[in-house]
CSV table of C-alpha atoms in Angstrom, one decimal:
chain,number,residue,atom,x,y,z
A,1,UNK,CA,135.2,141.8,142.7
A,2,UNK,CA,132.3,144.3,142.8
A,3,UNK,CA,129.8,145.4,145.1
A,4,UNK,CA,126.6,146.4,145.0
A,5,UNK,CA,124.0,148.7,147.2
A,6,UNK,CA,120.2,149.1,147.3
A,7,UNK,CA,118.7,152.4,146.2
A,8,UNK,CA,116.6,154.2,147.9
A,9,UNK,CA,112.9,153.2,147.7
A,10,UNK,CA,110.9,156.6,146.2
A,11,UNK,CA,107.7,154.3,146.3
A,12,UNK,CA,105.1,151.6,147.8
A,13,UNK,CA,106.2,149.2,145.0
A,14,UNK,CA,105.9,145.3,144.4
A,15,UNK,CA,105.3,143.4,147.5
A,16,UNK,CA,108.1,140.6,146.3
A,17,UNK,CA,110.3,143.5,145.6
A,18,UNK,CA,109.9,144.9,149.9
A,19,UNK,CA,110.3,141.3,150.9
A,20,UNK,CA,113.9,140.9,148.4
A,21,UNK,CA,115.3,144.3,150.0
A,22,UNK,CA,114.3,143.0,153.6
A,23,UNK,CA,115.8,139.9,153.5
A,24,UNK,CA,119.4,141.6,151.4
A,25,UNK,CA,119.4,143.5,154.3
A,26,UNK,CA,118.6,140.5,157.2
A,27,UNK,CA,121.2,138.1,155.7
A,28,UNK,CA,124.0,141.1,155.9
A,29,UNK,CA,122.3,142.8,159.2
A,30,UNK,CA,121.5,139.4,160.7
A,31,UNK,CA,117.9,141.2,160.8
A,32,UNK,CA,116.4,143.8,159.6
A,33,UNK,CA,113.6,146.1,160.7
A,34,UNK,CA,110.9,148.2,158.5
A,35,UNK,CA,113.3,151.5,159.8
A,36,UNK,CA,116.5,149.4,158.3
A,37,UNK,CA,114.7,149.3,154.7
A,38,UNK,CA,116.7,152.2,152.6
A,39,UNK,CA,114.1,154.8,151.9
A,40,UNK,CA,114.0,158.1,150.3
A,41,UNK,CA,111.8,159.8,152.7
A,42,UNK,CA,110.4,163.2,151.2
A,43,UNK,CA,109.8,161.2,147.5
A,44,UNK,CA,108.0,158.3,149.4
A,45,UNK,CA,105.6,160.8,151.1
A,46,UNK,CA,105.4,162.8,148.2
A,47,UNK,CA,104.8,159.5,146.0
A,48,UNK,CA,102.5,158.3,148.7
A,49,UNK,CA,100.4,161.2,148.5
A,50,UNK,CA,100.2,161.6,144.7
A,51,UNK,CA,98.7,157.9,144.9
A,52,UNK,CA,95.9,158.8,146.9
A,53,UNK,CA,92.2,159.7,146.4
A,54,UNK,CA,92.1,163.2,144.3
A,55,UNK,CA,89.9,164.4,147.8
A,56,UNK,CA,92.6,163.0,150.3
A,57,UNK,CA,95.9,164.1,148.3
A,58,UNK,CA,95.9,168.1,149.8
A,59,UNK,CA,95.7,166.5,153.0
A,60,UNK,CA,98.8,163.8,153.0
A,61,UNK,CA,101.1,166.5,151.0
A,62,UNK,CA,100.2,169.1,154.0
A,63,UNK,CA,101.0,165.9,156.4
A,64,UNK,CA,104.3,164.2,154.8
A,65,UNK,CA,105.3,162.8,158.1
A,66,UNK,CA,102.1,160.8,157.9
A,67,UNK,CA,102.2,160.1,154.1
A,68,UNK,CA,105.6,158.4,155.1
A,69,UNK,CA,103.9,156.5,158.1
A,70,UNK,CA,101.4,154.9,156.2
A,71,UNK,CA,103.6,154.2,153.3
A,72,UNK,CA,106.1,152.2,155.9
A,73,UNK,CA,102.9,150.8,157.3
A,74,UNK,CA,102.1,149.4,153.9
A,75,UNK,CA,105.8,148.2,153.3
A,76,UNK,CA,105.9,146.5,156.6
A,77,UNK,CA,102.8,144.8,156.4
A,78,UNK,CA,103.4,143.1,152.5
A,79,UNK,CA,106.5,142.0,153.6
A,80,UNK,CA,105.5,140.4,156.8
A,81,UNK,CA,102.6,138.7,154.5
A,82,UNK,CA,104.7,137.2,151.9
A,83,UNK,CA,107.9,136.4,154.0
A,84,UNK,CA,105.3,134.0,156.4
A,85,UNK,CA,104.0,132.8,152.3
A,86,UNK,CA,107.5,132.4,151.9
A,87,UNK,CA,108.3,131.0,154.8
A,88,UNK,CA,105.8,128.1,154.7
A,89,UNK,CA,106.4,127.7,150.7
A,90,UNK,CA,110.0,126.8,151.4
A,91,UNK,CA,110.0,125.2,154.7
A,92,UNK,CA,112.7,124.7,156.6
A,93,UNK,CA,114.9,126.0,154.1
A,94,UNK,CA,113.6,129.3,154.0
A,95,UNK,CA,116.5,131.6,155.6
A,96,UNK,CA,115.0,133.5,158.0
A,97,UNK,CA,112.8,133.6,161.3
A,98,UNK,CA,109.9,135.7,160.7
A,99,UNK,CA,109.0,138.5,163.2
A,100,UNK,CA,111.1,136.9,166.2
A,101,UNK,CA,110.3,139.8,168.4
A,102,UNK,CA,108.5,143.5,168.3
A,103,UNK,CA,110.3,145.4,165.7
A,104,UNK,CA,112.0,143.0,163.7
A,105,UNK,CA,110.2,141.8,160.5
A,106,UNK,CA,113.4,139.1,159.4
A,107,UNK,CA,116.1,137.6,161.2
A,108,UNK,CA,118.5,135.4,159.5
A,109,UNK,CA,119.0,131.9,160.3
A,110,UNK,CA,122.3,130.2,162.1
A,111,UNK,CA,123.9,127.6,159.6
A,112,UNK,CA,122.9,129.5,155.7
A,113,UNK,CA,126.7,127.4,155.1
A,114,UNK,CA,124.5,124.0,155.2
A,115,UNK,CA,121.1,125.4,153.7
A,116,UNK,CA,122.0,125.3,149.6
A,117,UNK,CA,118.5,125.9,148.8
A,118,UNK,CA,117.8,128.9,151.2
A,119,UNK,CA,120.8,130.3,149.4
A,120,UNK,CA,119.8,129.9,146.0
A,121,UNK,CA,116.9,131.3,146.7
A,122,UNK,CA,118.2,134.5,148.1
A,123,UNK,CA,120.1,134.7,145.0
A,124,UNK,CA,117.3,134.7,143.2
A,125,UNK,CA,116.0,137.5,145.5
A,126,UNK,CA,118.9,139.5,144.8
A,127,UNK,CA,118.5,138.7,141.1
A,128,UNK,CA,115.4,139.8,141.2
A,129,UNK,CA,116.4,143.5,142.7
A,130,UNK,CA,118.9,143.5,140.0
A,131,UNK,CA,116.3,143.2,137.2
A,132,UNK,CA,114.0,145.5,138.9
A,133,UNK,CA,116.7,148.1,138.3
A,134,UNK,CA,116.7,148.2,142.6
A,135,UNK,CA,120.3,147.8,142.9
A,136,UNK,CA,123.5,149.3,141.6
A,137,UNK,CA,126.9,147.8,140.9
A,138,UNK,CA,130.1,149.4,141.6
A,139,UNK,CA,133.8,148.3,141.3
A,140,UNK,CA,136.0,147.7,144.2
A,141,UNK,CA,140.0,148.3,144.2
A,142,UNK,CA,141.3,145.7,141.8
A,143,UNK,CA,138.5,144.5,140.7
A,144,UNK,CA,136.4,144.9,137.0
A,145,UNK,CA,137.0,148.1,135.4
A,146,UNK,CA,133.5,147.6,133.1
A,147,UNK,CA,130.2,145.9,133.6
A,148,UNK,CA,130.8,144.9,137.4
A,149,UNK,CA,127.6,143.9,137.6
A,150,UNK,CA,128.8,140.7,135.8
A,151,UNK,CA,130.5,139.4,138.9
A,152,UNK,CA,126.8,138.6,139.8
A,153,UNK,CA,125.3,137.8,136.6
A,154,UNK,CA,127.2,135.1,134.9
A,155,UNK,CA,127.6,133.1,138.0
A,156,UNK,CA,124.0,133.5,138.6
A,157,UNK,CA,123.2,132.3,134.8
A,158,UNK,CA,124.7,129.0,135.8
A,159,UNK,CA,123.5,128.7,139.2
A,160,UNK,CA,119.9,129.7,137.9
A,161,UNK,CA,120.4,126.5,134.9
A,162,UNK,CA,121.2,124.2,138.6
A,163,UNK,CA,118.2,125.3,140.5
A,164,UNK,CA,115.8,124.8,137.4
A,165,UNK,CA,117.1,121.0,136.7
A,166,UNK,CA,117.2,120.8,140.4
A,167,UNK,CA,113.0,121.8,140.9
A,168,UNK,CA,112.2,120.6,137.6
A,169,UNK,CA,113.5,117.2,138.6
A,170,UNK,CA,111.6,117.4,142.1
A,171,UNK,CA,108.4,118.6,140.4
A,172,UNK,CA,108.8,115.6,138.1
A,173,UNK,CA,110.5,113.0,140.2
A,174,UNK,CA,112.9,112.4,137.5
A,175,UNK,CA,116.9,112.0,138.0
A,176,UNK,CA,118.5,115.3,136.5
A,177,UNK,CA,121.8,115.4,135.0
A,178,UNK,CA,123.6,118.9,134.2
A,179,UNK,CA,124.7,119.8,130.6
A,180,UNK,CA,124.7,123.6,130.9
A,181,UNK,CA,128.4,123.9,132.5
A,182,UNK,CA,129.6,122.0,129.5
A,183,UNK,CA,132.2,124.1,127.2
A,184,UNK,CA,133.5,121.7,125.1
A,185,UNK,CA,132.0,119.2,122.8
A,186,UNK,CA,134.4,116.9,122.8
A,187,UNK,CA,135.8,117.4,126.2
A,188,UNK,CA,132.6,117.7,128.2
A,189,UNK,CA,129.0,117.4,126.4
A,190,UNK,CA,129.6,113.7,124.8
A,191,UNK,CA,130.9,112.8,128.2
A,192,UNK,CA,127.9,113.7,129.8
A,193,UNK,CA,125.0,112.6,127.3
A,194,UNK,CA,127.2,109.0,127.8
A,195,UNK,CA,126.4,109.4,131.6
A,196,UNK,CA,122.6,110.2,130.2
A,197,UNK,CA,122.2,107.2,129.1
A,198,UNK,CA,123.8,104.9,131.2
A,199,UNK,CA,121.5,106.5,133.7
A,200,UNK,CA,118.7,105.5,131.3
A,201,UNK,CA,120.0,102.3,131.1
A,202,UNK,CA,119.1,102.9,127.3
A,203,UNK,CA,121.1,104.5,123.9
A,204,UNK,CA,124.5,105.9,123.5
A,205,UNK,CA,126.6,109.2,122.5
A,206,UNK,CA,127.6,109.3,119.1
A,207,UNK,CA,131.7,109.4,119.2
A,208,UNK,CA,133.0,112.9,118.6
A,209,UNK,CA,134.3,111.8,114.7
A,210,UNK,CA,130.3,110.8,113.6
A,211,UNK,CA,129.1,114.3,114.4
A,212,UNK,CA,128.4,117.0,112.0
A,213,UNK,CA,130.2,120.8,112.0
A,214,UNK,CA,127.6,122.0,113.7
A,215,UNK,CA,127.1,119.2,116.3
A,216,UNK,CA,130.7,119.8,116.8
A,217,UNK,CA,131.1,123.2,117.6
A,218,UNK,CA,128.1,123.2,120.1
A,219,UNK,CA,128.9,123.6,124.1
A,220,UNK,CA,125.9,122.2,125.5
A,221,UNK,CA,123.4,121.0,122.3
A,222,UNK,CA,121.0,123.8,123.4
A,223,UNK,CA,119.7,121.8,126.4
A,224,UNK,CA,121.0,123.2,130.2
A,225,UNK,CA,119.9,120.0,132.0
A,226,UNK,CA,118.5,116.3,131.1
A,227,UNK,CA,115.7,114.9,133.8
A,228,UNK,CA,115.0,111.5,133.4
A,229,UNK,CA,112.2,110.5,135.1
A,230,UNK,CA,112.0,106.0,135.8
A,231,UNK,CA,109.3,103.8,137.0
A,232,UNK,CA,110.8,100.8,138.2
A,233,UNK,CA,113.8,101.2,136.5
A,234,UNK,CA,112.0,102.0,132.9
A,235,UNK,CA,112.6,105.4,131.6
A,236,UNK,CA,108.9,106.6,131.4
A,237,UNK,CA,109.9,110.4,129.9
A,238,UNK,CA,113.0,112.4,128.9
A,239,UNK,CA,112.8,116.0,130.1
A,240,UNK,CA,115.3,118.9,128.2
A,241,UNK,CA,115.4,122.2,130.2
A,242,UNK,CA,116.4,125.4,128.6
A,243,UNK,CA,116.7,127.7,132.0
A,244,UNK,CA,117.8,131.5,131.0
A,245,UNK,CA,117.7,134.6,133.3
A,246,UNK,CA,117.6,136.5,130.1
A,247,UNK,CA,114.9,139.3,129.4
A,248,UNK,CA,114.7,139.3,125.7
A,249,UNK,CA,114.9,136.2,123.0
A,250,UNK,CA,113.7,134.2,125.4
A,251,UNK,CA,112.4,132.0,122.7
A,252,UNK,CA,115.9,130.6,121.8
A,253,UNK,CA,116.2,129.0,125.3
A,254,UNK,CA,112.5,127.5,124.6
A,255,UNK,CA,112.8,123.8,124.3
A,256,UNK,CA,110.4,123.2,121.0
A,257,UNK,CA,110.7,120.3,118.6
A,258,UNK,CA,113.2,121.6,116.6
A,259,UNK,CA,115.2,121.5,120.0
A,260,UNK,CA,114.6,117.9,121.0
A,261,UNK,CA,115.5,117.3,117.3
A,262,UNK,CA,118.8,119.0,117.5
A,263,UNK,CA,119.1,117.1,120.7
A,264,UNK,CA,118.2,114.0,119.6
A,265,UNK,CA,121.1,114.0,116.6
A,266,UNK,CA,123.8,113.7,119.2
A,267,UNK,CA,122.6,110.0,120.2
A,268,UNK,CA,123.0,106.7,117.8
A,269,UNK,CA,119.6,106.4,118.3
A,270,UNK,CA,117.7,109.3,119.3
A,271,UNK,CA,114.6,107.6,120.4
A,272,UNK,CA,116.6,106.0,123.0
A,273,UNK,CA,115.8,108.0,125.2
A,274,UNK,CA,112.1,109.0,123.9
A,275,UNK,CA,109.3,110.1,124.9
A,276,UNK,CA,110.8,113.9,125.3
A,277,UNK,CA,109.3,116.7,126.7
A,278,UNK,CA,110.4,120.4,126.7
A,279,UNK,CA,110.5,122.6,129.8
A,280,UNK,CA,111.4,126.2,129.9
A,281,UNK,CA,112.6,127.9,133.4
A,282,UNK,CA,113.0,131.6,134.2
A,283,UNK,CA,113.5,133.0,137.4
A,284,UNK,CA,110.8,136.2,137.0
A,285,UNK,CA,107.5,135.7,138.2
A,286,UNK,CA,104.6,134.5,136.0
A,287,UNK,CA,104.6,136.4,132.9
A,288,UNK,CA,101.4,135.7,130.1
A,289,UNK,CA,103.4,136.8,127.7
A,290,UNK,CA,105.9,134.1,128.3
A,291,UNK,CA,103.6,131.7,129.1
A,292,UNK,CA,102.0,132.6,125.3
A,293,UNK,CA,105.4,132.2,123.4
A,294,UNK,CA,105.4,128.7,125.4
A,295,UNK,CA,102.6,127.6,124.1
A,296,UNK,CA,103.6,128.6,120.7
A,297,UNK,CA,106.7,125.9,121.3
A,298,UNK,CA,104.8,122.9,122.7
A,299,UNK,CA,107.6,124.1,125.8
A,300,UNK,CA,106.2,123.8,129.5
A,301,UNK,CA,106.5,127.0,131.5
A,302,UNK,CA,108.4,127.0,134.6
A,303,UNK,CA,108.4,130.1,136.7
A,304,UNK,CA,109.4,131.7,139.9
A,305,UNK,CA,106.8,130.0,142.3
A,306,UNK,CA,107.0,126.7,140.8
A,307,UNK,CA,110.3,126.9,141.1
A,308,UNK,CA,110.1,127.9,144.6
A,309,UNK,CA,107.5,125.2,145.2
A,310,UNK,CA,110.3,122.7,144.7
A,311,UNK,CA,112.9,123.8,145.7
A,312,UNK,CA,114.1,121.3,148.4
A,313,UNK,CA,117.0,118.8,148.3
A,314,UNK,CA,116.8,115.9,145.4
A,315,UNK,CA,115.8,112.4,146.6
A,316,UNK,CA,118.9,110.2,146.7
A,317,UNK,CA,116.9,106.7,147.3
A,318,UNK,CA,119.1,104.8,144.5
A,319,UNK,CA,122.8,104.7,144.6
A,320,UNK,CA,122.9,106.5,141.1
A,321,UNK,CA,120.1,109.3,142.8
A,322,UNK,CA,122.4,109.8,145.3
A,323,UNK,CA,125.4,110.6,143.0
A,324,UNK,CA,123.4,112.9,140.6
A,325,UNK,CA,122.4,114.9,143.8
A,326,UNK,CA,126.2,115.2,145.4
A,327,UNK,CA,126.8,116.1,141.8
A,328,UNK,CA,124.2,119.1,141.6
A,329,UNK,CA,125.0,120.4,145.4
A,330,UNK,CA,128.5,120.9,144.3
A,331,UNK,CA,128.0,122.7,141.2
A,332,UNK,CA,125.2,125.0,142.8
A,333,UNK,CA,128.1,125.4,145.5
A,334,UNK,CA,130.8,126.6,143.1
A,335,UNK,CA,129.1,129.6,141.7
A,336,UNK,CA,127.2,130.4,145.3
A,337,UNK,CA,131.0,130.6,146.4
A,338,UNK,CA,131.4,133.0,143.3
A,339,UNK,CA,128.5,134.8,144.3
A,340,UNK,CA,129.8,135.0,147.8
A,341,UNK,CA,132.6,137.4,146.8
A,342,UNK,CA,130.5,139.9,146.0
A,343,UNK,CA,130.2,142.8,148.7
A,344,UNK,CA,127.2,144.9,150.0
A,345,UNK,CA,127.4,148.2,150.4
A,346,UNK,CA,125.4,150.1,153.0
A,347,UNK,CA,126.1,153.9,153.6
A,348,UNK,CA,129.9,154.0,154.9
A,349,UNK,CA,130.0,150.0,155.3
A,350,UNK,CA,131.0,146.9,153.3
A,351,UNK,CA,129.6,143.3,154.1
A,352,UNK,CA,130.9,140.4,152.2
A,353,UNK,CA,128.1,137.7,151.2
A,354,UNK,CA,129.9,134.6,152.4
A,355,UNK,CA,130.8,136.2,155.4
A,356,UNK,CA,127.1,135.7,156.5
A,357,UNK,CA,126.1,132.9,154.2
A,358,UNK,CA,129.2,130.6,153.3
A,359,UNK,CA,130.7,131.5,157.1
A,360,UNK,CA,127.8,131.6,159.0
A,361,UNK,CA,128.2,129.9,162.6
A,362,UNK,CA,125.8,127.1,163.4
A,363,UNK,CA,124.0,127.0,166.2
């Protein structure tokens, strides 16, 4: 497996960004303190004072030590901010107590083994470092000899396709089932699309021999997740997700008509299961540009805070809700146990993940 540190911060920079380092470092640390934040400290003054008023800059670059004050000042005060937004966005399952006691800003939460959603989201935190360019990936003894940061990434592409059927459904109050970790047509996707529409009580799979090349050859028919949302037992709306943690040809994962159509040709009947509606889920925050190429597709966007908003544990009134949530817990557990291999690196010591997360005690 790999590891991974946090650079240095050379700056006052996003106020999500302070809050993701903070709480990397809490759920290692078990808390961490605006001193514990890894800082460059002559390039923060320096950057610090370039950023000020053209009459006050002379001043702060004569006075580094208080150009780094105020700096740490600024850092300590956004993170407290948003980890208290955080903290009452998520609820109970946010990880951490915030600001227990003088000098500590975070302090991680006894039993992270039992809160999936507090550590989903931190893996979204740490995803969000990675595509900041805020942490670094290196190889440990036996492990990858290229790309180590892939020991995070493609577990995190599947966990991220659980989380976003998982909100989507809650935002919806539909019933989701998975199709992302399919691999096989024949093997996995028909299987599942079958168990779509039993749960609809409506439509059927086409058998693997009435499929074209195309349909044939497909993993997952372009769709990471199905949410069906029922009123009273009647299907009411079928919802297709398309979830990437990509940065670039985003509009591939974009669930747009052509989409549902390809979707619809692996059913007998594909208006079954209509009406359909596309979402799209990325775990960034809000972007216009994305939300532009959604509206180009007829594709709802789904970002980081609504994604946060609902992310909470699926109802499991009905039998078959119940199932469809055991179901999604132990996929998101699989790759968080991936995840959990991975090891943090801070100056001259190593911290594995699910030594604090998987392994944590509960009170």
């Amino acid at each position: 497996m790999s590891y991974f540190q946090i650079k240095e911060l050379e700056r006052v920079e996003d106020d999500d960004i302070h809050l993701a380092i903070a709480e990397i470092m809490a759920v290692c640390l078990g808390e961490c303190g605006i001193e514990d934040i890894p800082c460059d400290n002559d390039e923060l003054a320096k950057n610090y004072a370039n950023s000020r008023p053209k009459d006050q800059r002379l001043g702060y670059l004569e006075e580094p030590q208080l150009a780094r004050k105020e700096a740490l000042d600024n850092i300590e005060g956004s993170i407290r901010i948003l980890a208290e937004s955080r903290a009452e966005q998520l609820g109970r399952w946010y990880p951490f107590v915030v600001a227990p006691r003088d000098g500590v800003l975070l302090a991680r939460k006894a039993g992270l083994r039992e809160n999936v959603e507090g550590t989903c989201y931190l893996c979204m935190q740490l995803h969000l470092l990675y595509s900041a360019d805020r942490i670094e990936f290196g190889m440990l003894p036996g492990g990858r000899e290229e790309k180590p940061h892939l020991d995070f990434t493609q577990p995190f592409q599947k966990l991220f396709e659980i989380i976003a059927g998982i909100a989507i459904a809650n935002e919806t109050g539909g019933l989701p089932i998975l199709l992302g970790e399919s691999r096989s047509t024949k093997r996995q996707l028909l299987a599942r699309l079958s168990s779509v529409c039993r749960c609809a009580e409506r439509g059927a799979a086409k058998a693997f021999d009435q499929l074209n090349l195309n349909q044939r050859q497909s993993n997952d028919g372009g769709i990471d997740a199905v949410i069906l949302k029922k009123k009273e037992d009647e299907l009411q709306e079928t919802i297709l997700v398309g979830a990437t943690i990509q940065k670039s040809h985003l509009r591939k994962k974009m669930v747009d008509p052509q989409a549902i159509h390809r979707f619809r040709g692996f059913l007998i009947d594909g208006d079954a299961l209509s009406p359909y509606r596309g979402f799209f889920a990325h775990p960034m925050p809000y972007d216009i540009g994305r939300r532009g190429l959604c509206g180009e597709t007829n594709c709802r966007y789904f970002h980081k805070d609504d994604i946060l908003r609902n992310l909470r544990p699926l109802s499991d009134a009905p039998p078959i809700a119940s199932y469809r949530k055991t179901s999604a817990e132990r996929s998101a557990i699989v790759q968080l146990r991936r995840i959990g291999q991975l090891t943090f690196r801070l100056e001259f010591d190593d911290y594995r993940i699910d030594d604090a997360i998987v392994n944590a005690e509960v009170d």
